[in-house]
Coordinates of C-alpha atoms in Angstrom, one line a residue:
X121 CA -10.6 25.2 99.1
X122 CA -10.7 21.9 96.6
X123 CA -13.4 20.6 98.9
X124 CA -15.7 23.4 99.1
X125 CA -15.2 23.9 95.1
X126 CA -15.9 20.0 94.7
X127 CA -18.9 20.4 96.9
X128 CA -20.1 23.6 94.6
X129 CA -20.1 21.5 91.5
X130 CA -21.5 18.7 93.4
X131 CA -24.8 21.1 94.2
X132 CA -24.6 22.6 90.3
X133 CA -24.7 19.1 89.3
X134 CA -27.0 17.8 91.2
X135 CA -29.6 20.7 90.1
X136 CA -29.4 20.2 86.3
X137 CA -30.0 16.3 87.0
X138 CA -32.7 17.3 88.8
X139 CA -34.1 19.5 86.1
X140 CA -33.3 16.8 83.5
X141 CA -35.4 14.1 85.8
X142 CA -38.0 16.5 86.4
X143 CA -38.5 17.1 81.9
X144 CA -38.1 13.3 81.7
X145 CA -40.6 12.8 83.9
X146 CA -43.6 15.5 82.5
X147 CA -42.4 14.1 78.7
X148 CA -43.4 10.9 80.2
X149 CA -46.8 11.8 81.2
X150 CA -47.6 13.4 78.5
X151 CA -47.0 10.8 76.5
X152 CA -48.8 7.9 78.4
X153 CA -51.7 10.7 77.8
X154 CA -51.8 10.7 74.3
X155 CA -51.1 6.8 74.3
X156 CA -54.4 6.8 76.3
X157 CA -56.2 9.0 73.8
X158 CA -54.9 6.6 70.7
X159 CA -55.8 3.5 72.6
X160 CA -59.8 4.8 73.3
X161 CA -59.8 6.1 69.7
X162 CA -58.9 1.9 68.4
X163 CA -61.5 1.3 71.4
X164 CA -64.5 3.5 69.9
X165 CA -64.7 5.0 73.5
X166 CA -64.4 8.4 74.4
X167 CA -61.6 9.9 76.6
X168 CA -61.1 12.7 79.4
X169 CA -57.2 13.2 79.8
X170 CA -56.5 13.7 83.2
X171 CA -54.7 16.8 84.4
X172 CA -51.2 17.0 84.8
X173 CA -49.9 19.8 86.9
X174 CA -46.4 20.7 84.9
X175 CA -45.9 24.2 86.3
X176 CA -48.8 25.7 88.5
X177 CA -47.2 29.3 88.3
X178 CA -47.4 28.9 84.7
X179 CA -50.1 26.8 83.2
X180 CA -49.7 28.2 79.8
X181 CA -46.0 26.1 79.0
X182 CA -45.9 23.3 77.2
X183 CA -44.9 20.5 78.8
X184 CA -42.0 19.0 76.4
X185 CA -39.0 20.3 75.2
X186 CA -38.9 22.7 72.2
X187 CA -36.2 21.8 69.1
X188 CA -34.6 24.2 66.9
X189 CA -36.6 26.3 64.7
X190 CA -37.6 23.9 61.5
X191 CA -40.1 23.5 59.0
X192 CA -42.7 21.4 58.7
X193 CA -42.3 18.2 56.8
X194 CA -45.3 15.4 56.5
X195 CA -48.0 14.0 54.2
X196 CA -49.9 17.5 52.6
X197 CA -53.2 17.0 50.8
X198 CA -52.8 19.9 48.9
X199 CA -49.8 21.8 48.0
X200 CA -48.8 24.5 45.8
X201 CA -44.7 25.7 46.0
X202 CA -44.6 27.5 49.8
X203 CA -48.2 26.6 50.1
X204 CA -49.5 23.7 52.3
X205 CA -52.9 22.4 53.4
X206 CA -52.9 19.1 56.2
X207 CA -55.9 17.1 56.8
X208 CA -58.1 17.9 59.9
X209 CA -61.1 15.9 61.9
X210 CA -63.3 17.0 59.5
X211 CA -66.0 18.7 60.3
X212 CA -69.6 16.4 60.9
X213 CA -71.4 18.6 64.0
X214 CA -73.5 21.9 62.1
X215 CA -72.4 25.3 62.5
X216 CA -69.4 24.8 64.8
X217 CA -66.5 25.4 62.3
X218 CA -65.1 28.1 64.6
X219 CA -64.3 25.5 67.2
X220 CA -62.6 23.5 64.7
X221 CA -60.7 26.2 63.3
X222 CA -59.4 27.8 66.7
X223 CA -58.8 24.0 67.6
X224 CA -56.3 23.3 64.6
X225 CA -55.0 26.8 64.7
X226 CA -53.8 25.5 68.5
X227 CA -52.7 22.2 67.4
X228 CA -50.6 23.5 64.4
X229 CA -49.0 26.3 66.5
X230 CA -47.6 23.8 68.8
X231 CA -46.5 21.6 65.9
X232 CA -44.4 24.3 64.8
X233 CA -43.3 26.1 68.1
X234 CA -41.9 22.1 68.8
X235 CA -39.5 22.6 65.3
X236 CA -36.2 19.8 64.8
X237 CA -38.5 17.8 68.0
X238 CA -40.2 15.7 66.2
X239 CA -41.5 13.6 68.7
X240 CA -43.6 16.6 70.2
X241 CA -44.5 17.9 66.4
X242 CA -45.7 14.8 65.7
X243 CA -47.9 14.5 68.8
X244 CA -50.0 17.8 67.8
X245 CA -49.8 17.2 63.9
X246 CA -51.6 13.4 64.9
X247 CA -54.3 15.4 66.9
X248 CA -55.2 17.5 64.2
X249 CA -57.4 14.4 62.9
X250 CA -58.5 12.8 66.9
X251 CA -62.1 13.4 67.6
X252 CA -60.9 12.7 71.1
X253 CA -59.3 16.0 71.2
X254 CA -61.7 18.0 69.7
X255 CA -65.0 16.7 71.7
X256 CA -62.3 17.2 75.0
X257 CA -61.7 20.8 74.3
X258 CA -65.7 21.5 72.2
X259 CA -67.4 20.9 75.4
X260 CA -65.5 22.9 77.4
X261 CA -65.3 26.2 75.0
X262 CA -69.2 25.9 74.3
X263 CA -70.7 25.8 78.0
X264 CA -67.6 29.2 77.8
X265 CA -69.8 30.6 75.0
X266 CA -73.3 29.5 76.4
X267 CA -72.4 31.6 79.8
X268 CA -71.2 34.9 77.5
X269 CA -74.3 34.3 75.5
X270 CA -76.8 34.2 79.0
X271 CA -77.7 38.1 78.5
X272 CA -78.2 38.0 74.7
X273 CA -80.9 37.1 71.9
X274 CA -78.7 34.2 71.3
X275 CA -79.1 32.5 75.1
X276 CA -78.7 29.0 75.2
X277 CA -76.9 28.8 72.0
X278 CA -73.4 28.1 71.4
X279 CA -72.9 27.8 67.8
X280 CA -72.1 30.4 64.9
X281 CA -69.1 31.8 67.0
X282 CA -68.1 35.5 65.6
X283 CA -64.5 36.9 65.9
X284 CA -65.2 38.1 69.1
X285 CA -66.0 35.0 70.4
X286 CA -63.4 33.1 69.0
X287 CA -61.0 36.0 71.0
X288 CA -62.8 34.9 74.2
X289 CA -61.8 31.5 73.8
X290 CA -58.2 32.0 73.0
X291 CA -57.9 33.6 76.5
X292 CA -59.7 31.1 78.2
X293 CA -57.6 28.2 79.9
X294 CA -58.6 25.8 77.4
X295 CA -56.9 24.2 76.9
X296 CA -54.8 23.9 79.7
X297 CA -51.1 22.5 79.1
X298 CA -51.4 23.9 75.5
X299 CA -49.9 27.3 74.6
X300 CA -52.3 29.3 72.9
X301 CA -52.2 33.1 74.2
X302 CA -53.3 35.6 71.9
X303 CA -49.5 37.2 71.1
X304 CA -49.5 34.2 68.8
X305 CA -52.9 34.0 67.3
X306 CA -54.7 36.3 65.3
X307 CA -58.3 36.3 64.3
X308 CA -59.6 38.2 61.4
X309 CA -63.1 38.4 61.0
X310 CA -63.5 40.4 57.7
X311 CA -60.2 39.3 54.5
X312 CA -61.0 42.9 53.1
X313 CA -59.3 44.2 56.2
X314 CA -56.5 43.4 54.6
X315 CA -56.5 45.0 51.3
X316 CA -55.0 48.3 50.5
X317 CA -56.9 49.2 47.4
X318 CA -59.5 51.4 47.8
X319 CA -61.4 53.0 51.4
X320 CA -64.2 51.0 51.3
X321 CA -62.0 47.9 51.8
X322 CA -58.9 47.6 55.0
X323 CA -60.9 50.3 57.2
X324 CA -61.1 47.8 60.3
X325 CA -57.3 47.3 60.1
X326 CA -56.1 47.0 63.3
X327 CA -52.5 47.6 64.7
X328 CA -52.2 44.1 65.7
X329 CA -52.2 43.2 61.6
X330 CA -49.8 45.8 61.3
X331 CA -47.4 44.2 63.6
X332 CA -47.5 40.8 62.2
X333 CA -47.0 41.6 58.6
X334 CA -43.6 44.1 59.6
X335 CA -42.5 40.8 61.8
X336 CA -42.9 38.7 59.0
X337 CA -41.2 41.2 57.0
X338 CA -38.3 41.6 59.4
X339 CA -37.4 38.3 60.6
X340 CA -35.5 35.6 59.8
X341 CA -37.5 33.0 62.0
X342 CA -41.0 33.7 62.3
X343 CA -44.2 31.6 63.6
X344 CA -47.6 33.1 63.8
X345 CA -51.4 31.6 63.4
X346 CA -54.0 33.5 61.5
X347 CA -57.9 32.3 62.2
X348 CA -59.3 33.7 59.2
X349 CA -63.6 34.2 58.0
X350 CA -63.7 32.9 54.8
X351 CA -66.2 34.4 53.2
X352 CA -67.7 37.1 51.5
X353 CA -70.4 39.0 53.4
X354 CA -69.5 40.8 56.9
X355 CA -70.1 43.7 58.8
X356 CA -67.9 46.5 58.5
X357 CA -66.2 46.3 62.2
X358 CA -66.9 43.2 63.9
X359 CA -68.4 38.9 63.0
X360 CA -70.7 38.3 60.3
X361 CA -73.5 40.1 58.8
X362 CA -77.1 38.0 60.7
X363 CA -78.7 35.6 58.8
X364 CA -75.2 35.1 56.5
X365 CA -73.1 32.4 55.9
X366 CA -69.1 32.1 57.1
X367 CA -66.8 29.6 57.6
X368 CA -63.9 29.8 59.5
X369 CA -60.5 28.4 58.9
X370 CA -56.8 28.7 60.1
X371 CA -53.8 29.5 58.4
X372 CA -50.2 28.8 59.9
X373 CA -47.1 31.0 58.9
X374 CA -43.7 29.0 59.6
X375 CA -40.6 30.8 58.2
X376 CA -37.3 29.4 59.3
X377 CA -33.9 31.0 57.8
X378 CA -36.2 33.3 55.4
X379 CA -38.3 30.4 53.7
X380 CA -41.5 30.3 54.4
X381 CA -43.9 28.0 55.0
X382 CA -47.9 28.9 54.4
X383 CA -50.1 25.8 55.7
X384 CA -54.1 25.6 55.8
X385 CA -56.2 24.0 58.1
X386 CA -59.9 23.8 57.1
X387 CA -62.3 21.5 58.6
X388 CA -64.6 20.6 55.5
X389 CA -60.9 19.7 53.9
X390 CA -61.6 21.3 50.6
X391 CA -58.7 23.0 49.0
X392 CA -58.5 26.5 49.7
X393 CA -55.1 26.8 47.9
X394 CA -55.4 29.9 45.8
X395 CA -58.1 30.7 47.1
X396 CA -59.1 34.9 47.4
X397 CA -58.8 35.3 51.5
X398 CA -55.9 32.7 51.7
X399 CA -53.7 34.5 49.0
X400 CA -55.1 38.2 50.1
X401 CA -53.8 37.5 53.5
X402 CA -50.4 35.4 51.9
X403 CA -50.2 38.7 49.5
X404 CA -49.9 41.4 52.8
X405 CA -47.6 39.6 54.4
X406 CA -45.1 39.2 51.9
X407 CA -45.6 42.4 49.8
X408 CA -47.9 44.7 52.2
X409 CA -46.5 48.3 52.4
X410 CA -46.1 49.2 55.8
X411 CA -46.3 52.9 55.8
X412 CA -49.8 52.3 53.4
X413 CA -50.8 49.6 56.1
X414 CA -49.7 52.3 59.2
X415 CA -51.6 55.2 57.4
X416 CA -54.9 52.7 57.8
X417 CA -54.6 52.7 61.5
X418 CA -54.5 56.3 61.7
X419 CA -57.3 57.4 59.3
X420 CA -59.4 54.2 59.6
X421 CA -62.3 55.5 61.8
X422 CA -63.0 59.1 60.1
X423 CA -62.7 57.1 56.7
X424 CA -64.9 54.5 57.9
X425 CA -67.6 57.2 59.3
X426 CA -67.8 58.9 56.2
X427 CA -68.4 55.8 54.0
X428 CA -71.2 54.7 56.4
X429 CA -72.7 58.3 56.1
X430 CA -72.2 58.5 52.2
X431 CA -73.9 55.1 51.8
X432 CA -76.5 55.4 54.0
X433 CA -77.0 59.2 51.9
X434 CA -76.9 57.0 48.7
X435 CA -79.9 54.2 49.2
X436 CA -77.7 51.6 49.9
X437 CA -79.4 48.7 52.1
X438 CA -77.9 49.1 55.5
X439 CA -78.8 47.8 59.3
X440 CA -77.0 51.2 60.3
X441 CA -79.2 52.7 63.1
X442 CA -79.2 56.5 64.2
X443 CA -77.8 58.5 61.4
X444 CA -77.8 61.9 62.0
X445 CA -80.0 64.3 59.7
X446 CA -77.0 66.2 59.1
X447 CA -75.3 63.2 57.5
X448 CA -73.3 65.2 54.3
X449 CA -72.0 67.7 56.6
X450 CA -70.7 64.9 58.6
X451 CA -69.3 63.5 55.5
X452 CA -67.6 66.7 54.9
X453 CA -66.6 67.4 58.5
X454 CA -64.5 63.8 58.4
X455 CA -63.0 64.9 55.3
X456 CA -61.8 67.8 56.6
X457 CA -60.5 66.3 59.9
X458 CA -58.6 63.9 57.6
X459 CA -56.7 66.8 55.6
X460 CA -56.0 68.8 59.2
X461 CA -54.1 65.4 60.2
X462 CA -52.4 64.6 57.1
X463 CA -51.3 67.8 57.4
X464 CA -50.0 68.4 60.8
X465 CA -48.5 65.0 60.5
X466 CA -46.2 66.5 57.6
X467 CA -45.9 69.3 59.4
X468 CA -44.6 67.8 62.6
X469 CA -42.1 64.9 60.2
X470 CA -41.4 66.7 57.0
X471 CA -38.6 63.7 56.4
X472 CA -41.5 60.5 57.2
X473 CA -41.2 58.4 54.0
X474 CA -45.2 57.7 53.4
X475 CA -45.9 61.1 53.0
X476 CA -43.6 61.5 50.1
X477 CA -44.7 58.1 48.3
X478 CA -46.8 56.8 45.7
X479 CA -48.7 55.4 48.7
X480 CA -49.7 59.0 50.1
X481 CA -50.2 60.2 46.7
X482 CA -52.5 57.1 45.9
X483 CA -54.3 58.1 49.5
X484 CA -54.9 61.7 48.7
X485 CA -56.4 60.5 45.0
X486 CA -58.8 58.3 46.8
X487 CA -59.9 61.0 49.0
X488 CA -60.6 63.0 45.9
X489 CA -62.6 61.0 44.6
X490 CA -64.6 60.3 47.5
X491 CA -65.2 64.0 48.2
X492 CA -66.6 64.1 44.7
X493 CA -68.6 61.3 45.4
X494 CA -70.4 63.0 48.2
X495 CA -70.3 65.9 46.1
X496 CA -72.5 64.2 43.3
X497 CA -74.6 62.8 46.0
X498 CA -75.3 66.2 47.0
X499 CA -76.3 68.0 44.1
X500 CA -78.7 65.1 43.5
X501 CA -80.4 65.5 47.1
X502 CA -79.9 68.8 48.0
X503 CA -83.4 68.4 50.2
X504 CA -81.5 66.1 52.9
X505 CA -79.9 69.3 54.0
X506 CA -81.0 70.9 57.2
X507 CA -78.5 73.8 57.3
X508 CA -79.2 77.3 55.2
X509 CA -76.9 77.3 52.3
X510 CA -74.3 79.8 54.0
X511 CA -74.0 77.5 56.7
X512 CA -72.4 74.1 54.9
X513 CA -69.5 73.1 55.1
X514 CA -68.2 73.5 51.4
X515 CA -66.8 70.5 49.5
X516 CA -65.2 73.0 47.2
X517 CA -62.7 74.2 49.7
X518 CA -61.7 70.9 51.3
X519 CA -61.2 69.7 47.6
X520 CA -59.0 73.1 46.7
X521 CA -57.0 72.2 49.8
X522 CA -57.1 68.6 49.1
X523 CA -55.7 69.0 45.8
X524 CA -53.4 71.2 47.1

């Protein structure tokens, strides 16, 4: 019995050593990698690292050993209380700043997903700045883009990524012994999705969003990367507006035992501390209302319809094609589809908190007012109707019920 129980612990053993070896061992390699990467860099050369197969079944692990959730301490070049922003490469190659934003988001996820290791942390946080890296994992995401782009008015091309694009490449395999799956990135191609103010701003709010500011909210320990357009033009669902500028950056949320760390990475290293998309998005997390953010989701594309239709109705300059003739009773129709759901929603949870908040209330005044908009709009151009008068849908009476 003794032997067969010594010969048990002897195979228990044995397998942990064998684990421990087998960690030592891909630490090892990694590390002679990046030695090889530093080493060209002093050199002026350029350098390919080779591939190291760590776990075949699962490319996407890293290969070295995570520490204990931690924050981030090193050299900032701008800081403001919870606020950090590191120096990256900067950026020297045109219109590519996508590719440098989605490569430090990467690089800064790591640094954080390593925590109290800070021989891994420092690995990634040193890589933010090798042009080595950069060119390694460029040339390999833009022949990715070139081959989406082969059916398009932009064949050939590979710069001027959208938010689409920038998706693509976060589930490509570049790169390949780097985690970078799309649980933990977000990208966010317009800031004003984020706001809760009025309709004509959060209508492309997505449930993704959602989930990341009520994890934030919720958690102790949280980690998350946000690619983020910083500007101020875009298209109302998806990239930038043709023929506009946009610049992408990353920001990195680290929160460890509740305090939170907020870090920038931008590739022209100018400080975006303060500035409007940084502290819009900073602003939801911390102080977003859920239930406001939730109601987005569900009302988002009638809300987003009707505003195309009432702006298009109104002269505004827009590249919307196809508008119906029957635009205002579209308009109307929305409106009214809005107040059947807000209503059978009540009906159905009489005890859900949203409907009975300033947040509901502050929803149901903005829909007022847009009704009256479109209201306006159509005593002013009665002659876009195509229905006889009896035949419209009335404002009036979704107003009256509105109100109600």
């Amino acid at each position: 019995m003794i032997k067969r129980l010594f010969v048990v612990l002897i195979l228990v053993f044995s397998g942990q050593i064998d684990a421990m070896v087998n960690n030592l061992a891909a630490e090892l390699d990694m590390l002679s990698v990046r030695l090889a990467v530093l080493a060209s860099e002093l050199a002026g050369s350029q350098f390919v690292p080779p591939i190291i197969p760590i776990n075949p079944a699962k490319e996407e692990v890293p290969a070295l050993i995570k520490g204990q959730p931690a924050l981030i301490q090193t050299n900032w070049i701008y800081q403001s209380g919870d606020i950090k922003q590191i120096e990256v490469l900067t950026q020297v190659d045109g219109a590519n700043c996508g590719y440098h934003a989605l490569k430090n988001g990467i690089l800064i996820l790591n640094a954080v997903m390593a925590g109290s290791n800070n021989q891994e942390r420092n690995i990634y946080l040193n890589d933010l700045k090798s042009n080595s890296v950069y060119k390694n994992w460029f040339d390999n995401w833009a022949n990715i883009i070139k081959k989406s782009r082969e059916k398009s008015e932009r064949k050939g091309t590979f710069d001027w990524l959208n938010g689409a694009e920038i998706e693509l490449l976060i589930k490509s395999k570049i790169p390949e012994k780097i985690e970078h799956r799309s649980e933990f990135i977000t990208v966010i191609d317009n800031p004003d999705w984020l706001t809760q103010q009025e309709f004509s701003k959060g209508q492309g709010l997505t449930e993704e969003i959602v989930n990341q500011v009520a994890a934030f909210q919720s958690q102790q320990d949280y980690f998350h990367v946000f690619v983020l357009a910083n500007s101020r033009e875009y298209q109302n669902q998806r990239g930038f507006i043709e023929g506009t500028w946009t610049h992408w950056i990353s920001v990195a949320v680290n929160k460890v035992k509740g305090k939170s760390q907020f870090i920038i990475l931008d590739s022209a290293n100018h400080s975006r501390i303060g500035q409007q998309d940084v502290q819009t998005l900073i602003d939801t997390l911390q102080k977003g209302d859920i239930e406001q953010l939730k109601m987005r989701i569900t009302f988002s594309p009638d809300l987003n319809t009707m505003l195309i239709l009432l702006e298009y109705l109104e002269g505004k300059p827009s590249s919307y094609a196809g508008i119906p003739d029957d635009a205002f009773e579209g308009v109307i129709g929305r409106a009214k589809k809005i107040v059947k759901m807000a209503k059978q929603t009540t009906t159905a949870d009489k005890k859900t908190s949203w409907f009975k908040s300033n947040s509901f209330k502050d929803f149901k005044n903005e829909l007022v007012k847009l009704l009256e908009r479109t209201k306006a709009t159509i005593a002013q151009k009665k002659e876009f109707f195509t229905e006889p008068d009896e035949k419209r849908i009335s404002t009036e009476a979704v107003l009256k019920e509105l109100k109600g």
